[in-house]
Coordinates of N, CA and C in Angstrom, one line a residue:
X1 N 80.9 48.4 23.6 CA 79.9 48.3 24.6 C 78.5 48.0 24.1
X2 N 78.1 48.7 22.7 CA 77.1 48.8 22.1 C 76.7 47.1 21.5
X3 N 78.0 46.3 21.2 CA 78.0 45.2 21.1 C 77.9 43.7 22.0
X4 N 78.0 44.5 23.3 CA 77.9 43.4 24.3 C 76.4 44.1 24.7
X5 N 75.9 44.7 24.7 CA 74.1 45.1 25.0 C 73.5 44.4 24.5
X6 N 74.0 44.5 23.0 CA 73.0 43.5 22.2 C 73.3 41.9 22.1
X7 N 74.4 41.7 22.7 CA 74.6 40.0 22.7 C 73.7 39.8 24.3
X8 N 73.8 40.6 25.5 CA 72.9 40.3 26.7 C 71.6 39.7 26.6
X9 N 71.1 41.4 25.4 CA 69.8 41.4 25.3 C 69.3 39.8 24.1
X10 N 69.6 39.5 23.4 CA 70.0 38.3 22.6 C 70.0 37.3 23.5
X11 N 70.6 37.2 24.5 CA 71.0 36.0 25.2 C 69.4 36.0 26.1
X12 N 69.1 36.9 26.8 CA 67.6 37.1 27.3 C 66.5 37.0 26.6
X13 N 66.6 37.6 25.3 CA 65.4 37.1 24.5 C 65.3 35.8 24.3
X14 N 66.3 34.9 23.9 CA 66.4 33.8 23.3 C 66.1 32.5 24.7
X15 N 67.1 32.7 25.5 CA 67.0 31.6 26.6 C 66.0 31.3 27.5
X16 N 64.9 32.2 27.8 CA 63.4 31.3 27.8 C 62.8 30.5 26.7
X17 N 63.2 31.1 25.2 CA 62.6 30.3 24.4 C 63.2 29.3 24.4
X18 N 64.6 28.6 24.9 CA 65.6 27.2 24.5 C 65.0 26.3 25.8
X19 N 64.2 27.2 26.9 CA 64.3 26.5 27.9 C 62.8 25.3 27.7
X20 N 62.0 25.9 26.8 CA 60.8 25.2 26.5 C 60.9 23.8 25.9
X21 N 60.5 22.5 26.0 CA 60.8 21.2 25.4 C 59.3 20.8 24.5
X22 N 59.3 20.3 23.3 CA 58.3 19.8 22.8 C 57.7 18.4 23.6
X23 N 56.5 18.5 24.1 CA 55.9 17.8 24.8 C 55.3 16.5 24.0
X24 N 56.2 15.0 24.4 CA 55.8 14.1 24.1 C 54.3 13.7 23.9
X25 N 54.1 13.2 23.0 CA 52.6 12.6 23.0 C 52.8 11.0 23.1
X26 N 51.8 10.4 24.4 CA 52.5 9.1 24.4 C 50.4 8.5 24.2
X27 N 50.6 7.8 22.9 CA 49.7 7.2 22.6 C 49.4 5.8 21.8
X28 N 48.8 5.5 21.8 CA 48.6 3.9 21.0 C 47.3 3.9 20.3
X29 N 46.8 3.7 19.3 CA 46.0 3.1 18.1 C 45.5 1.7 18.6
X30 N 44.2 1.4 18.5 CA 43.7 0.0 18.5 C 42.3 -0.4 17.8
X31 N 42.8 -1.2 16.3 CA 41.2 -1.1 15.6 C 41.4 -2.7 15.7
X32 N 39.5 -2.4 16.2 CA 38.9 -4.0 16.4 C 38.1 -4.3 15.3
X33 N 37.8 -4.9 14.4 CA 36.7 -5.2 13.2 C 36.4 -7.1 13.1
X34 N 35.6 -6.8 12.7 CA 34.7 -8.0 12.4 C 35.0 -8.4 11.3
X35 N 35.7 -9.5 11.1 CA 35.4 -10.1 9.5 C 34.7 -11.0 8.8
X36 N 33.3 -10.5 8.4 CA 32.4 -11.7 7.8 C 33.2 -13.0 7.0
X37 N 34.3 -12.6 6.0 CA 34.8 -13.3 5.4 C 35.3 -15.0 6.3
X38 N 36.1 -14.2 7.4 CA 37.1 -15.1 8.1 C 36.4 -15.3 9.2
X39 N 35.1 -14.4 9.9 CA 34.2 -15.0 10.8 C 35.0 -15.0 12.4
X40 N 36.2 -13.9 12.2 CA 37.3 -13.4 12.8 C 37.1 -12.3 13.3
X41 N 37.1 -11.8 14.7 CA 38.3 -10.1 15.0 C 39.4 -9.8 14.6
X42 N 39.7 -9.3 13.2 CA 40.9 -8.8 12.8 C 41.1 -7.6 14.1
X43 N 42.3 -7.5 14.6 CA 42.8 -6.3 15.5 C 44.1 -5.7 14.6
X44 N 44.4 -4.3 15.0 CA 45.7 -3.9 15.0 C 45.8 -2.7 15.8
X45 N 47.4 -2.5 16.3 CA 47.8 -2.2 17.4 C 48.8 -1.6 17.1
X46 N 48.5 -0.4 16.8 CA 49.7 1.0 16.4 C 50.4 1.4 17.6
X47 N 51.7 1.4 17.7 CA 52.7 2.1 19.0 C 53.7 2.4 18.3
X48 N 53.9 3.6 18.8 CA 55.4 4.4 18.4 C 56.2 3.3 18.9
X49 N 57.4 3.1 18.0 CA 58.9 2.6 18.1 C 59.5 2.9 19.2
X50 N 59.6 4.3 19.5 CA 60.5 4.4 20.2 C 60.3 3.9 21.8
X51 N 58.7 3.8 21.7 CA 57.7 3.8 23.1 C 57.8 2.4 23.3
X52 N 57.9 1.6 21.9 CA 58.1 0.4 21.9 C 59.3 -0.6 22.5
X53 N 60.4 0.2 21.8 CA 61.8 -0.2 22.4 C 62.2 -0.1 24.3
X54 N 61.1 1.5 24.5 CA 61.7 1.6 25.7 C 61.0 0.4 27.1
X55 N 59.6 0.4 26.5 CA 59.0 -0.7 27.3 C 59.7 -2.1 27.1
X56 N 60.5 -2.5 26.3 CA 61.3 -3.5 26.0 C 62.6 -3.4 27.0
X57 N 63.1 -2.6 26.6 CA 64.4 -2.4 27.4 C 64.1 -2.0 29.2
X58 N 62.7 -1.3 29.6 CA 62.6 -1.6 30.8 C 62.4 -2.6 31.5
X59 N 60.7 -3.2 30.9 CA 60.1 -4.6 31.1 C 61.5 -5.7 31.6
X60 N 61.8 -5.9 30.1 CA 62.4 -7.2 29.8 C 64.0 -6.8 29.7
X61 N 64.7 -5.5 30.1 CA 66.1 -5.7 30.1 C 66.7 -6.2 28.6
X62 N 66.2 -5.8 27.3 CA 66.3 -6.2 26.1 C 66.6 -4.9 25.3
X63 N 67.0 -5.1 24.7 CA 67.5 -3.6 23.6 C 67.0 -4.5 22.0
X64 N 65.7 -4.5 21.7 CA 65.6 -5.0 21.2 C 65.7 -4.7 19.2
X65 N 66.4 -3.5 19.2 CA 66.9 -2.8 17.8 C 65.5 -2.6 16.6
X66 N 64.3 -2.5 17.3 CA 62.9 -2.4 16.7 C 63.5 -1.7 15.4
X67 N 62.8 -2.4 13.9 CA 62.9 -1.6 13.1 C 64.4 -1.2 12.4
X68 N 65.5 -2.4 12.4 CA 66.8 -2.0 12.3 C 67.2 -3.3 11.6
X69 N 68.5 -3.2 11.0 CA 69.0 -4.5 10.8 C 69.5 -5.2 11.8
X70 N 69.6 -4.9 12.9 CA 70.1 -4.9 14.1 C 68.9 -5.4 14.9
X71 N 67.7 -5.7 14.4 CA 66.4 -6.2 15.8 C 66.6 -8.1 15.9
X72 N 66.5 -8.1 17.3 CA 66.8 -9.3 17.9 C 65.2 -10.1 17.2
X73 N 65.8 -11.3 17.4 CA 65.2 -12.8 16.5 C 63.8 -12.3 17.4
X74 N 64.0 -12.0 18.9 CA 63.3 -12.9 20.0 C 62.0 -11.7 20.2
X75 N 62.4 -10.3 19.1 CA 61.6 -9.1 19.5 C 60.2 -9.7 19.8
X76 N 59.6 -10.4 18.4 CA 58.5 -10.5 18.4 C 57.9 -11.3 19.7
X77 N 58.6 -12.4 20.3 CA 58.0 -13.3 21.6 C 57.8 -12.5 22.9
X78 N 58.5 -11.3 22.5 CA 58.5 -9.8 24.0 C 57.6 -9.3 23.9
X79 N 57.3 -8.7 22.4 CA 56.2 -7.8 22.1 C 54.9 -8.9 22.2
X80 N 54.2 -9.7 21.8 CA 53.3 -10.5 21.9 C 53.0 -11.2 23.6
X81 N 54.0 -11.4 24.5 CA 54.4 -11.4 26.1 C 53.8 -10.6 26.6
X82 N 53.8 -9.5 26.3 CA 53.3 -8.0 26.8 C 52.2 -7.9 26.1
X83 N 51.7 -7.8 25.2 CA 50.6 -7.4 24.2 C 49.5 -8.6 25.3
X84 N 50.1 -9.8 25.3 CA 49.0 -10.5 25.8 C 48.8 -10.3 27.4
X85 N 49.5 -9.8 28.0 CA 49.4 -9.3 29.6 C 48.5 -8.0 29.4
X86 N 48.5 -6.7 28.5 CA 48.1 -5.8 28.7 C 47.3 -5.5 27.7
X87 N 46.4 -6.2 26.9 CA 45.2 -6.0 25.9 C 44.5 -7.2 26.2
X88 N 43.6 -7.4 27.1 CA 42.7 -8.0 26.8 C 41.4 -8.0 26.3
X89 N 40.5 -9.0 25.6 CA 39.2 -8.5 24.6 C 38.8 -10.3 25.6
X90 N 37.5 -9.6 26.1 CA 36.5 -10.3 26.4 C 34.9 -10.5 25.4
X91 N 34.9 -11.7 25.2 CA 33.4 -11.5 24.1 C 32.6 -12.3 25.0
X92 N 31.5 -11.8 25.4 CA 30.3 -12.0 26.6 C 30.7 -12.4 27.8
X93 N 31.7 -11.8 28.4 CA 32.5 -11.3 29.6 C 33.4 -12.4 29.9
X94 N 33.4 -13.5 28.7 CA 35.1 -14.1 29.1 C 36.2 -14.0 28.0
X95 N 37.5 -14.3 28.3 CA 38.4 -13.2 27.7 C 38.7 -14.9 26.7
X96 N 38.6 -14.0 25.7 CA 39.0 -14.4 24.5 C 40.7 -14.7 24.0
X97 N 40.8 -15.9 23.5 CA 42.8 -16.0 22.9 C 42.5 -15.1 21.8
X98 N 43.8 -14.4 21.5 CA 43.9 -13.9 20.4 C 45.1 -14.4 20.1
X99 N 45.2 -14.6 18.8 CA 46.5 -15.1 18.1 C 47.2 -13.6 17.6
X100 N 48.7 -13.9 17.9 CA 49.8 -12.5 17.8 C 50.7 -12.8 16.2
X101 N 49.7 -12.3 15.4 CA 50.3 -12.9 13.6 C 51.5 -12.0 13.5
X102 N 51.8 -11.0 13.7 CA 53.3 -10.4 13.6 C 53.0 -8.8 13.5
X103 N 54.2 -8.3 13.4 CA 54.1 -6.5 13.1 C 54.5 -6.2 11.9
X104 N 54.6 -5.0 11.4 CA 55.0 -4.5 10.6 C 55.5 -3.1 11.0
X105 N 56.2 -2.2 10.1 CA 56.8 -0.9 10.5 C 56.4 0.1 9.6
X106 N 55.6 1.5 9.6 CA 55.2 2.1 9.0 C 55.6 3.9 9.7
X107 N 57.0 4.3 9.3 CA 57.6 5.3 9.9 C 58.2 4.9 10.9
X108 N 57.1 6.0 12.2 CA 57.7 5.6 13.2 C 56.9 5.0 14.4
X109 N 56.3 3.9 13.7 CA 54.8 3.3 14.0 C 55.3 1.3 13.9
X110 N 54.9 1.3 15.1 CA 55.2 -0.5 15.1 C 53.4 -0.6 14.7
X111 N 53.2 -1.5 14.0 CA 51.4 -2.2 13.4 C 51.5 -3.7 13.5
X112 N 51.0 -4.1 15.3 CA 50.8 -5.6 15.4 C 49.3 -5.4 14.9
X113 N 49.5 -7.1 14.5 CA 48.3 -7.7 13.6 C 47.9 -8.8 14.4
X114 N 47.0 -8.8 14.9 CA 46.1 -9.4 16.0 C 44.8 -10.2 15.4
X115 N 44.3 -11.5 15.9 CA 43.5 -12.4 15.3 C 42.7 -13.1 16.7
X116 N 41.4 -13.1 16.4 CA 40.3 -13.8 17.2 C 39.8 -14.8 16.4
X117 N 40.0 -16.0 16.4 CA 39.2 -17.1 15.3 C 37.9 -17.6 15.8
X118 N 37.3 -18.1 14.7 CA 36.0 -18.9 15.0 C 34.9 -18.1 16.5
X119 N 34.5 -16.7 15.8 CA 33.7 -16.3 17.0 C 32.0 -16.4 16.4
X120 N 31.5 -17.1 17.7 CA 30.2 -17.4 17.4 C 29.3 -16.6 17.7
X121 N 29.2 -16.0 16.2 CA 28.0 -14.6 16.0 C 26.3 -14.8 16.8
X122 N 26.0 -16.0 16.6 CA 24.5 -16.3 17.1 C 24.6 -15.7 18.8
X123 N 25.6 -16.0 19.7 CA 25.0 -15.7 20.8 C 26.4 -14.4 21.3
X124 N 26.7 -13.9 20.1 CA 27.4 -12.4 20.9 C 26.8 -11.6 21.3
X125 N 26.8 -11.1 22.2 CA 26.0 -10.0 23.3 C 27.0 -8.6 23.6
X126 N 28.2 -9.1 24.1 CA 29.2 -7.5 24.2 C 30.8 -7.7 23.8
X127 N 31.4 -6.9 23.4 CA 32.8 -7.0 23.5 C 33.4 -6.2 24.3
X128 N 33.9 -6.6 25.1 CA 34.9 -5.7 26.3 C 36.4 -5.7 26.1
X129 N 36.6 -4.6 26.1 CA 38.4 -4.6 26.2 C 39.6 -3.4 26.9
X130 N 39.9 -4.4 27.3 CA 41.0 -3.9 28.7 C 42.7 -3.6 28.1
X131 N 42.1 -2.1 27.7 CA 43.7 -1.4 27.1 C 45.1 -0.9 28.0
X132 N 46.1 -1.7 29.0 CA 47.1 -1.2 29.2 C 48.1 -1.0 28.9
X133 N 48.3 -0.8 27.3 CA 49.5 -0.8 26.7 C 50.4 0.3 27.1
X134 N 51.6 0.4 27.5 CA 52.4 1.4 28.2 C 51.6 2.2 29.5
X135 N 50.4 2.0 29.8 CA 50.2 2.8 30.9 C 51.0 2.4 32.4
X136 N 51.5 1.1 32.2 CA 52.7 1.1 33.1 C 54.0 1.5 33.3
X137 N 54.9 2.2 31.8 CA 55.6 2.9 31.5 C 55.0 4.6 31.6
X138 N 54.3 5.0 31.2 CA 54.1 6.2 30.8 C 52.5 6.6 31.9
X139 N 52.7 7.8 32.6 CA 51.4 8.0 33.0 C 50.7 8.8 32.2
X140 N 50.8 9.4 31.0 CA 50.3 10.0 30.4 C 49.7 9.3 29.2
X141 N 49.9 8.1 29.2 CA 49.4 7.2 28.3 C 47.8 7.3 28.2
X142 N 47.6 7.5 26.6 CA 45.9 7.0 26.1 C 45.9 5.9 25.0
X143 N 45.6 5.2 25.3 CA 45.1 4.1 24.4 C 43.8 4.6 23.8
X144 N 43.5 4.8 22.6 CA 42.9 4.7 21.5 C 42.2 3.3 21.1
X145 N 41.1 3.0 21.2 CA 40.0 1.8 20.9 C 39.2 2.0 19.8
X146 N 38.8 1.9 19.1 CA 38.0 1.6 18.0 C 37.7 -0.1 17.8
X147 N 35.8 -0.4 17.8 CA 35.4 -1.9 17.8 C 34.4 -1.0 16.1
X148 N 34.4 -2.3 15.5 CA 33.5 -1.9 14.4 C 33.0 -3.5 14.4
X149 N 31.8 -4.0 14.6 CA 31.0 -5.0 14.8 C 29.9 -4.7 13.6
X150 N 29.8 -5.3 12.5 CA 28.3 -4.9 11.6 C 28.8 -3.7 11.7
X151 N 26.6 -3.1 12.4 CA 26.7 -1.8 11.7 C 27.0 -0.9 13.5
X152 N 27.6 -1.8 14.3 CA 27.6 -1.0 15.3 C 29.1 -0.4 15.3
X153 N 29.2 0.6 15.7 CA 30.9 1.4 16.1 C 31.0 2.1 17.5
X154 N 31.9 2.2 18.3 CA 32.1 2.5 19.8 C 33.7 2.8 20.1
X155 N 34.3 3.7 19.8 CA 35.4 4.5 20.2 C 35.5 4.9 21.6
X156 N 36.6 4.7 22.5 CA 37.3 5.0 23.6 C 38.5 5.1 24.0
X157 N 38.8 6.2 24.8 CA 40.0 6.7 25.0 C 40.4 6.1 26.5
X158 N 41.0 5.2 26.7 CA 41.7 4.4 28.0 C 42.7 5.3 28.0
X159 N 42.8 5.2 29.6 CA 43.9 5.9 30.2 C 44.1 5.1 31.6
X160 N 45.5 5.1 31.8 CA 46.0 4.8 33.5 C 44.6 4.4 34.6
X161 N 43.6 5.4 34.7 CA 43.3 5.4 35.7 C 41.6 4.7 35.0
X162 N 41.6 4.6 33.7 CA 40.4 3.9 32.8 C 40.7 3.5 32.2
X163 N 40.4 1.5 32.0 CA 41.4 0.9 31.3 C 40.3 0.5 30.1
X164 N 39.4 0.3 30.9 CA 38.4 -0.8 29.8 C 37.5 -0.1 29.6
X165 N 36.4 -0.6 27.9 CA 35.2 -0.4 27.7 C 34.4 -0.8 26.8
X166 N 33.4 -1.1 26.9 CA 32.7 -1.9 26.4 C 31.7 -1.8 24.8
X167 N 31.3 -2.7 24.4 CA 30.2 -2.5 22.9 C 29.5 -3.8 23.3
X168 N 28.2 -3.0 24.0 CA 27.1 -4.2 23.6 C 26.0 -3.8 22.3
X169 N 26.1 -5.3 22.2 CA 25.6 -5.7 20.9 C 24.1 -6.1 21.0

């Protein structure tokens, strides 16, 4: 009897704590910089894998095996599809092409590498940029911004319901 008390009491201590779940963090990385050299917006665009795969397989109906021997030829034309629907960068309030140079994989971190050519320093005035990456999957989504222009720097946190913001120059 002395042994089923203490398996109850065991089962009561323990089963509030199994009932708790570690709370996803659903976020994204985005550094903007200037490169005197190339006279370019180098970009990159950190998203978890897994956040990655699932906006793939909702979006686009694709299982696209991110990060495996197993990832489809066609990943990168999905990911870059989407990237260019839901990041846009406006430089003196019209939106700018950016060229989609490819990803890499660092854990459990997809790192697209993003390119703005030939931007004409003499008459830049602001950069604006409109972050929705997963906030159409995920409502808890924050996109992370960072612009480094010279000696100016301007960090912001987009979310669902605040997408964009700005660095005047």
């Amino acid at each position: 009897m002395k042994n089923m008390k203490k398996k109850i009491l065991l089962i009561l201590f323990v089963l509030p704590l199994l009932s708790f779940t570690v709370h996803k963090f659903y976020v994204s990385v985005t550094n903007i910089n200037y490169s005197e050299d190339s006279k370019a917006f180098q970009m990159t665009t950190r998203i978890f894998i897994d956040d990655l795969e699932a906006l793939l397989e909702e979006r686009y109906g694709i299982d696209a095996g991110l990060a495996t021997s197993e990832e489809l030829e066609i990943a990168n034309d999905y990911i870059e599809k989407y990237l260019k629907a839901k990041l846009v960068v406006q430089l003196n309030n019209e939106e700018s092409t950016y060229k989609f140079l490819g990803k890499k994989y660092d854990n459990d971190v997809a790192i697209c590498y993003l390119e703005i050519e030939n931007v004409a320093l003499d008459t830049l005035r602001s950069i604006e940029i409109e972050n929705e990456i997963l906030t159409d999957l995920y409502e808890e989504q924050k996109n992370l911004v960072h612009i480094k222009y010279k000696d100016k720097k301007k960090s912001f946190i987009l979310v669902r319901s605040d997408t964009k913001g700005m660095l005047n120059l």
